[in-house]
Tab-separated table of C-alpha atoms in Angstrom:
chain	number	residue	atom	x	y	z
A	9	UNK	CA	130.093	63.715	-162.229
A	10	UNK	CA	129.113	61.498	-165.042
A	11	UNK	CA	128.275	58.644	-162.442
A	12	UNK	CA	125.002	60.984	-161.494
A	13	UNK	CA	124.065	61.895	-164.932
A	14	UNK	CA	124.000	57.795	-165.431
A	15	UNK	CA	121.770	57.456	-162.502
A	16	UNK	CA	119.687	60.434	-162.799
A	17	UNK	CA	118.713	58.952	-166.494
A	18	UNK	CA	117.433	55.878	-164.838
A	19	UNK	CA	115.633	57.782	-162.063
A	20	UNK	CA	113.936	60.504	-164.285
A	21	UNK	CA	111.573	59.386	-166.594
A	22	UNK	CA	112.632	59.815	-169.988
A	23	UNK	CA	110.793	63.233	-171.172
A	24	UNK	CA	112.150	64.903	-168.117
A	25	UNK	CA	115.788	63.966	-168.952
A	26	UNK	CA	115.255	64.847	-171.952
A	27	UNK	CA	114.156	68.270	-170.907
A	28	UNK	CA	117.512	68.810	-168.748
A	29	UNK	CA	119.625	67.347	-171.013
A	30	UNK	CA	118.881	67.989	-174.354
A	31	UNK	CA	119.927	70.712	-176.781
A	32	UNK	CA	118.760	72.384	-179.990
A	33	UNK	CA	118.831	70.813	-183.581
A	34	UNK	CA	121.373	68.075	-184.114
A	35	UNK	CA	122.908	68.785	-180.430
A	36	UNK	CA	126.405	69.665	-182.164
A	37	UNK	CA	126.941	73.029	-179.785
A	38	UNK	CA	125.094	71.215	-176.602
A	39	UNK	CA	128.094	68.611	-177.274
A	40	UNK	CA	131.331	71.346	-178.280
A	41	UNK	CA	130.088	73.257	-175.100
A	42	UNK	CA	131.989	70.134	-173.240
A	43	UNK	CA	134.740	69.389	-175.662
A	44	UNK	CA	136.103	72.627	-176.099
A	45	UNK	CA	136.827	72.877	-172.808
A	46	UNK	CA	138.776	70.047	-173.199
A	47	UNK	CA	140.713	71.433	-176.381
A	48	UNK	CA	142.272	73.309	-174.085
A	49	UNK	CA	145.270	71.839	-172.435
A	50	UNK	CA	146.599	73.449	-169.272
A	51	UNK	CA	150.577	74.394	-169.011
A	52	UNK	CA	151.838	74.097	-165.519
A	53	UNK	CA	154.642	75.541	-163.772
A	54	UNK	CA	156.792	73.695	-161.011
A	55	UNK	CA	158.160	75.218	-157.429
A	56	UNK	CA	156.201	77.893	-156.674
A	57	UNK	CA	155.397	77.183	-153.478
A	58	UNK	CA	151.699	76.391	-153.103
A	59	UNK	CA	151.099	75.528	-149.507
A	60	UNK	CA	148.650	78.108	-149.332
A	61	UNK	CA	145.749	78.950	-151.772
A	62	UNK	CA	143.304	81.205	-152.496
A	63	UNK	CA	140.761	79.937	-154.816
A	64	UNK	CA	138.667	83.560	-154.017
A	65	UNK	CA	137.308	85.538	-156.686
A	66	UNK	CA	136.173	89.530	-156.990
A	67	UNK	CA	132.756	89.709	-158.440
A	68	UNK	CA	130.319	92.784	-158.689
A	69	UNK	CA	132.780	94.711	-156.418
A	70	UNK	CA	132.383	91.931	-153.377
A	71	UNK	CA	135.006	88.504	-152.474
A	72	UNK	CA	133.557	85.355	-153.586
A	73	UNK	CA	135.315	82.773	-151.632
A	74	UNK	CA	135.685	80.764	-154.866
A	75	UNK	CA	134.343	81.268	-158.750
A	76	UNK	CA	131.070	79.097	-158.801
A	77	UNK	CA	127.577	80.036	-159.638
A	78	UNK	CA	124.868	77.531	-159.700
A	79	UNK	CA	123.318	78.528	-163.035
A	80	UNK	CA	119.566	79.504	-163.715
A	81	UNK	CA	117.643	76.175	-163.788
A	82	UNK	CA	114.022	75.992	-164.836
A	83	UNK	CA	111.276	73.501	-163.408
A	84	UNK	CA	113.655	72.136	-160.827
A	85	UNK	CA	110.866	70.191	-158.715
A	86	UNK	CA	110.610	68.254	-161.440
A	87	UNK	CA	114.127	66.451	-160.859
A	88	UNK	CA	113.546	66.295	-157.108
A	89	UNK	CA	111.266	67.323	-154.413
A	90	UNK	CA	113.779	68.761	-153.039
A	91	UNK	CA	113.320	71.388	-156.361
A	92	UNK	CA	114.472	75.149	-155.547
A	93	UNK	CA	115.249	75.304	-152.370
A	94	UNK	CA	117.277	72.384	-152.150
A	95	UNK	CA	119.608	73.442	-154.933
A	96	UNK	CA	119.907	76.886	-153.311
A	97	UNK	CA	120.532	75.021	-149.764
A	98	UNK	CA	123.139	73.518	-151.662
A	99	UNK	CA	124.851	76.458	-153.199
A	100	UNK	CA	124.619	78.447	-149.562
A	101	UNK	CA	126.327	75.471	-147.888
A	102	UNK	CA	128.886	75.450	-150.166
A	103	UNK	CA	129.608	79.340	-150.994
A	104	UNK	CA	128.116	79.142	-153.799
A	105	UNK	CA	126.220	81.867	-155.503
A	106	UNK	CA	122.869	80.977	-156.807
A	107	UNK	CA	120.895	82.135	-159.505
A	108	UNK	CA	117.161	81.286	-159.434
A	109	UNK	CA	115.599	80.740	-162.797
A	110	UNK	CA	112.559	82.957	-163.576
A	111	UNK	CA	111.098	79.815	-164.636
A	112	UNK	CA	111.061	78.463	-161.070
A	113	UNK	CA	108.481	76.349	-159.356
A	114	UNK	CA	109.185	77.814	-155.991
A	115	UNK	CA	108.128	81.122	-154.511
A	116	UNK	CA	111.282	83.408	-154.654
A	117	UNK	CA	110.852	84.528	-151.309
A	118	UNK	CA	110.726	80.860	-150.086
A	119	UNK	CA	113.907	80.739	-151.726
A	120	UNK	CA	115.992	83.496	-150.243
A	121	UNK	CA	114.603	82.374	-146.299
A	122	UNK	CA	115.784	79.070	-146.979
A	123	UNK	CA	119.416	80.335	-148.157
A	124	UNK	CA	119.889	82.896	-144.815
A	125	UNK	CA	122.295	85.417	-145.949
A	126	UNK	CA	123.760	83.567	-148.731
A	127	UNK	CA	124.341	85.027	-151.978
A	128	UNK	CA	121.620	84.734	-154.830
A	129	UNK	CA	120.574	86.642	-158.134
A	130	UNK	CA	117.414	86.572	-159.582
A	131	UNK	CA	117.566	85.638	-163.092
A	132	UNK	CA	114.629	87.165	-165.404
A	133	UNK	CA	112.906	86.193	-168.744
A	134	UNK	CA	111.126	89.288	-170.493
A	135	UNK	CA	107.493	87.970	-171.117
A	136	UNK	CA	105.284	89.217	-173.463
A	137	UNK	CA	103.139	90.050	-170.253
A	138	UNK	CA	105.524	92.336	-168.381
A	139	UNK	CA	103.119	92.248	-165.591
A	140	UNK	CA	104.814	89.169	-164.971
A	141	UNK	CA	107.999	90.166	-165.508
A	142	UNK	CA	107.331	93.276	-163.182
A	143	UNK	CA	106.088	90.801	-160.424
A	144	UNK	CA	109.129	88.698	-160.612
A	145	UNK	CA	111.523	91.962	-160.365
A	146	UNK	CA	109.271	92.520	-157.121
A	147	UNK	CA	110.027	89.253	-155.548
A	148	UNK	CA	113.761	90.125	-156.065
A	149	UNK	CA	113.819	92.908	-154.502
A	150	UNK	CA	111.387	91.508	-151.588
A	151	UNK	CA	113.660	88.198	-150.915
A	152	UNK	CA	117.265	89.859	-151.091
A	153	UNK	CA	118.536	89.247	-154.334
A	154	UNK	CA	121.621	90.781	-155.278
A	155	UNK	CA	121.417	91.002	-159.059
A	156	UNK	CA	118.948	90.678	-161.895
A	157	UNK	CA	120.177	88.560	-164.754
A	158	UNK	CA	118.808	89.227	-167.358
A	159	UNK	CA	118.647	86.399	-170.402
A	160	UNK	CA	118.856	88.423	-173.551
A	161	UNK	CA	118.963	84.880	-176.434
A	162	UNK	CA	115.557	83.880	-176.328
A	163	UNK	CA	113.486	85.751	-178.463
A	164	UNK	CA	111.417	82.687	-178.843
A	165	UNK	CA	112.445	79.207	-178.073
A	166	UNK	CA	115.345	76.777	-179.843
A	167	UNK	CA	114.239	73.633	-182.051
A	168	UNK	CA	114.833	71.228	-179.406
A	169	UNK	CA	113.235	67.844	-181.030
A	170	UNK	CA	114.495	65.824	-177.776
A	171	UNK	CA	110.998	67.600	-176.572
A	172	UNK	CA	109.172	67.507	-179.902
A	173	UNK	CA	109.687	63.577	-179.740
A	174	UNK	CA	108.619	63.154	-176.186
A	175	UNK	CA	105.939	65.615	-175.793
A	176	UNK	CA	107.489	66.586	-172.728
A	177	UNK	CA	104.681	68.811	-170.763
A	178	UNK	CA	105.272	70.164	-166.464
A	179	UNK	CA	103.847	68.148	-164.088
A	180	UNK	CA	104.565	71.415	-161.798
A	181	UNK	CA	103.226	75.276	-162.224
A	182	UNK	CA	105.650	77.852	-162.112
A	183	UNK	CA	105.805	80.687	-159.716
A	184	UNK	CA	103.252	83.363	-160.501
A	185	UNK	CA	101.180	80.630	-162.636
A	186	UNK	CA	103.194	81.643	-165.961
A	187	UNK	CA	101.642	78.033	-166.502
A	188	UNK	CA	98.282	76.324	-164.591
A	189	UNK	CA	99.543	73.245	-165.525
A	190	UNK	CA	100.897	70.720	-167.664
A	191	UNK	CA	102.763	73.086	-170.871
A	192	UNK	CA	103.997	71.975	-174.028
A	193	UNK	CA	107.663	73.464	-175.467
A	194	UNK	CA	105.828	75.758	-177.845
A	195	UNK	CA	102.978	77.167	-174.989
A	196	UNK	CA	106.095	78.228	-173.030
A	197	UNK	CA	108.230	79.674	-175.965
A	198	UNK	CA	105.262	81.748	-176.431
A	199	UNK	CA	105.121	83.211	-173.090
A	200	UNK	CA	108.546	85.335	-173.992
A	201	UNK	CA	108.736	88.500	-175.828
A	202	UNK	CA	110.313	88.600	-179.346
A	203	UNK	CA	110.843	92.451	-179.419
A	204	UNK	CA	112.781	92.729	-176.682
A	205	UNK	CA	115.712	95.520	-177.164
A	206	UNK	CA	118.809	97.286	-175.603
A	207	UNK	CA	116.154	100.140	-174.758
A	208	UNK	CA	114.027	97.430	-172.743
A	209	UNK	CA	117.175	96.346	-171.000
A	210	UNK	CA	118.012	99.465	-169.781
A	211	UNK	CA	114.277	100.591	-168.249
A	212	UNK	CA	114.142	97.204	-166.461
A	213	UNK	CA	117.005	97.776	-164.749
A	214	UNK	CA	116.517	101.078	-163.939
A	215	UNK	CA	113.203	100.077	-162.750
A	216	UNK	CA	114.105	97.466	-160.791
A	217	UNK	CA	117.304	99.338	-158.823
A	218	UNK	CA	119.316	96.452	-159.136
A	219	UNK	CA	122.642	95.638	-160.873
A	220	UNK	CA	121.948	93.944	-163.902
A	221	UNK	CA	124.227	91.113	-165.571
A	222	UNK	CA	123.123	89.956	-169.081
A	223	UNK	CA	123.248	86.552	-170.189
A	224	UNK	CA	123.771	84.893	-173.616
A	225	UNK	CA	126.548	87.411	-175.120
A	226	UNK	CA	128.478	85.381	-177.783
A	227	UNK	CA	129.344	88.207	-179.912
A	228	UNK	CA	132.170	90.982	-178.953
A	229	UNK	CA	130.348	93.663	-180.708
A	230	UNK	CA	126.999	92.980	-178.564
A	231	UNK	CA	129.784	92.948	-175.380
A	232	UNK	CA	130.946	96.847	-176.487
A	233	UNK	CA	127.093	97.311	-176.105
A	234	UNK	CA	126.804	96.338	-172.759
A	235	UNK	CA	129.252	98.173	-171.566
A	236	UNK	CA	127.625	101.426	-173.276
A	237	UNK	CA	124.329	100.082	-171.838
A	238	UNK	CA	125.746	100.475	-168.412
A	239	UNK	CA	125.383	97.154	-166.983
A	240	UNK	CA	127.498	95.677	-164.486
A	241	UNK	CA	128.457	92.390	-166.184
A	242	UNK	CA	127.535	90.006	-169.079
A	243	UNK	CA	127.517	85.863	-169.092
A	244	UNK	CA	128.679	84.416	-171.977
A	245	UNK	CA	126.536	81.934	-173.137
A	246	UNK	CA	124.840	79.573	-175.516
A	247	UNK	CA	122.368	78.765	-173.129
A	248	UNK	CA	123.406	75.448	-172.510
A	249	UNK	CA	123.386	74.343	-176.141
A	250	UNK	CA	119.371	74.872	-176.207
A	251	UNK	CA	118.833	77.866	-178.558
A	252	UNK	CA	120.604	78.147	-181.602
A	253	UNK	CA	122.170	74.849	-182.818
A	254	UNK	CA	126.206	75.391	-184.555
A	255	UNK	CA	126.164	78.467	-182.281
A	256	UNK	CA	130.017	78.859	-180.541
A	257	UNK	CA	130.823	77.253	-177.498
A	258	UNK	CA	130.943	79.074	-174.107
A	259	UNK	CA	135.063	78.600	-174.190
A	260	UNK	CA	135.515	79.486	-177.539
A	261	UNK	CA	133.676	82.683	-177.526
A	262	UNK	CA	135.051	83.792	-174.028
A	263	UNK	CA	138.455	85.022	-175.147
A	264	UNK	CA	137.154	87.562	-177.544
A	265	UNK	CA	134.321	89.146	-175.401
A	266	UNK	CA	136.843	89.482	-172.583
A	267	UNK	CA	139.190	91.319	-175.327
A	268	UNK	CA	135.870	93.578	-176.165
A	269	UNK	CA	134.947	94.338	-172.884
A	270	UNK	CA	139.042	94.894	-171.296
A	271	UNK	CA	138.176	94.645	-167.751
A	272	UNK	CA	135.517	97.491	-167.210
A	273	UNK	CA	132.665	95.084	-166.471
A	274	UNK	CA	132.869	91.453	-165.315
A	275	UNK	CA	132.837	88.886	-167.147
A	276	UNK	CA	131.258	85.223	-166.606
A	277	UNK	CA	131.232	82.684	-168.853
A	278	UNK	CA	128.806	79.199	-168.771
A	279	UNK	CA	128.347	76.221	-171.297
A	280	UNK	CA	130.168	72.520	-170.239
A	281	UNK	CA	131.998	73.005	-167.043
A	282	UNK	CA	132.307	69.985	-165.633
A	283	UNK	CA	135.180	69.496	-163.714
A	284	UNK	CA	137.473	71.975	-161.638
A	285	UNK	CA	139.843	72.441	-163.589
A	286	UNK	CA	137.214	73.377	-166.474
A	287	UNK	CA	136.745	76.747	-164.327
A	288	UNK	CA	141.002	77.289	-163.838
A	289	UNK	CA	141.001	77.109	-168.027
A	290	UNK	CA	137.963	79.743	-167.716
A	291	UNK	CA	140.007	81.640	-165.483
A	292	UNK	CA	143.030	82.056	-167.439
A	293	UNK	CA	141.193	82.758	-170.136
A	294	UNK	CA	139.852	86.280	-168.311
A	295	UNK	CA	136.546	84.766	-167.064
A	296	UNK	CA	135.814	86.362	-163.600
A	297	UNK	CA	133.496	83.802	-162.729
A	298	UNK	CA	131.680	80.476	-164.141
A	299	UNK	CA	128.464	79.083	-163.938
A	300	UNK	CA	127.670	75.455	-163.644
A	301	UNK	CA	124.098	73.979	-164.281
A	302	UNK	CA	123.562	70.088	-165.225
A	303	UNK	CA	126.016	68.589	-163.094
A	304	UNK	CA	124.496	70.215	-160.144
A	305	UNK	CA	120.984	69.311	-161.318
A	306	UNK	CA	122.062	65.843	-161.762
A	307	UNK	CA	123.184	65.697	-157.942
A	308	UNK	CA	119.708	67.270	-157.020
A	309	UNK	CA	118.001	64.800	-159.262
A	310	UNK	CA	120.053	61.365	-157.707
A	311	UNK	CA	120.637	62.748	-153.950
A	312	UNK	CA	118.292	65.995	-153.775
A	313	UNK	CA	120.286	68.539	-151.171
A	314	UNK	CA	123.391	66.110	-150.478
A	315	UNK	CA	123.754	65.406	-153.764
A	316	UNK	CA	123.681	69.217	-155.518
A	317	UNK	CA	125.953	69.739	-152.216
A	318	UNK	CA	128.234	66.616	-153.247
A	319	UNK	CA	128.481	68.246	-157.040
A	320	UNK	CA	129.028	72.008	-155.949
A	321	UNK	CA	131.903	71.153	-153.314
A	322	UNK	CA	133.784	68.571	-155.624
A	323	UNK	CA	134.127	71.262	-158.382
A	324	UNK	CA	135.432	73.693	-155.574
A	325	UNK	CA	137.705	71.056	-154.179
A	326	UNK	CA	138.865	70.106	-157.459
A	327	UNK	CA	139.916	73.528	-158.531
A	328	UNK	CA	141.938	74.147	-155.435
A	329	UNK	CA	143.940	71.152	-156.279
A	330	UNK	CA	144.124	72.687	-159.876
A	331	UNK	CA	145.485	75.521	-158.795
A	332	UNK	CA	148.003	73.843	-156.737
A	333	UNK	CA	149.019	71.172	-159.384
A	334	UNK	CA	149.708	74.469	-162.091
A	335	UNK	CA	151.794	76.186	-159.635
A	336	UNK	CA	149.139	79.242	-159.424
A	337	UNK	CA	148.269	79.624	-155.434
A	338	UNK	CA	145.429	82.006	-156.310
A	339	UNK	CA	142.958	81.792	-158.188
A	340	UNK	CA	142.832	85.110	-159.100
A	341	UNK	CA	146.681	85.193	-160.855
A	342	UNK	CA	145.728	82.799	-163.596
A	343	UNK	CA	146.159	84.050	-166.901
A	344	UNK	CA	146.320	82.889	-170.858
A	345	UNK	CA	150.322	81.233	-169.775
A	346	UNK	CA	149.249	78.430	-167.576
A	347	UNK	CA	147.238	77.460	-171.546
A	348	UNK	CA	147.876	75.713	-174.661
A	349	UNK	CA	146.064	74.240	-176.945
A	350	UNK	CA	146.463	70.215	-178.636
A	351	UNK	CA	147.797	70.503	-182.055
């Protein structure tokens, strides 16, 4: 994993990795998104008998044949030609379900015929145009999409100076022409709308007669809301460390909005999964699912397709031999005893 980081940097020029890989402010959550993962130290348990496992999760009522999500990505022809569709190609080869940003520089529709019958959400920004916003429930609708996920921590935009200091602008227009052309950070920010409520939430869905999952819950008393709000499952998430600097991480937040929530809507969790066994401590930790976003971007930007495929099915293969090192055969058993933390 960190070998294509390393190699994307060289390939990208330096305001585009900047753009993937940065964070907000001083970078401190965009860094404890990965280390508090690895606070937590996994307690295994010795002959069980795993010959046979099931890495399969339950998620929005159907089997997921593992716990993966590619996360929303914006701009993503901008780390490969490849872009969109490669990414989803990617997660469809690999059982992977794949969220397509809103911010996407491919058609949505061109998306979902190049993934077959393969699993995808639609994530959705609420611009200040909801024209936009109205076309982009459309296109969800029109190409298949199973869910709307909708990202409720971006009001307006995080102080992300990585960007400030590069003047980092899109060489590539986004679907719908939210942008003719080259943008700067704060043209974009702009583009979202600030008042944005739990009413808006619930109309969108409504109108757009599809589940809705909302992402960026950190807080256990905005979880109870969701639940009242009616929506079939919330992502916790700091949005990758890009929003609110000193913000929790994605692991350290988790425990408490699965507590809130006690199991009557799903529960996904994102932020610093990196490795296999990242998604196993997720797991036990009540997580129903995880979604994972730079490393596979990273693969797209070194190998295009291959390479997001490369990413996707070494996190898959390294959870099953998780599970089978913790003595846990399926996936679905693990639970808060197969964790500790370091002292």
């Amino acid at each position: 994993m960190n070998d294509f980081e390393a190699r994307a940097a060289e390939l990208l020029d330096e305001a585009t990795y900047g753009y993937f890989a940065g964070g907000a402010g001083d970078e401190i959550t965009l860094r404890d998104n990965v280390e508090s993962w690895r606070r937590l130290v996994l307690a295994p348990r010795v002959l069980v008998g795993v010959k046979e496992r099931d890495s399969s999760v339950t998620l929005l009522g159907r089997r997921r044949p593992h716990p993966f999500l590619v996360a929303p990505m914006a701009y993503q022809l901008g780390a490969h030609p490849d872009g969109e569709i490669g990414t989803a190609t990617a997660a469809a080869a690999t059982g992977a379900t794949y969220v397509l940003s809103s911010q996407t520089t491919t058609d949505p529709r061109e998306v979902a015929r190049a993934m077959g019958g393969a699993d995808r959400w639609m994530q959705l920004y609420v611009f200040q145009d909801r024209a936009v916003t109205d076309d982009l429930v459309q296109a969800a609708r029109e190409g298949g999409y199973e869910a709307l996920v909708i990202t409720v921590d971006f009001p307006t935009g995080g102080r992300r100076e990585r960007d400030e200091r590069s003047h980092h602008v899109l060489a590539h227009p986004t679907y719908a022409q939210l942008t003719k052309g080259p943008a700067t950070p704060a043209e974009r920010h702009a583009m979202h709308d600030p008042s944005l409520t739990w009413d808006d939430v619930a109309a969108i869905g409504e109108a757009g007669g599809l589940p809705v999952v909302l992402k960026g819950i950190l807080n256990p008393a905005d979880a109870e809301r969701a639940v009242d709000a009616g929506v079939a499952g919330l992502i916790v998430s700091n949005h990758g460390g890009r929003q609110l600097d000193t913000v929790l991480s994605g692991a350290d937040a988790l425990g408490p909005v699965v507590e809130a929530v006690d199991g009557r809507i799903d529960v996904l969790v994102d932020g610093g999964i990196r490795r296999g066994w990242d998604a196993a401590k997720a797991l036990a930790l009540g997580a129903d699912a995880v979604l994972v976003g730079r490393p596979v971007l990273w693969g797209l930007a070194c190998e295009g397709t291959a390479g997001a495929q490369q990413v996707i099915q070494q996190l898959v293969d390294e959870l099953d031999n998780a599970l089978a090192l913790l003595g846990c055969p399926r996936a679905a058993d693990l639970d808060a005893s197969f964790l500790t933390r370091r002292g």
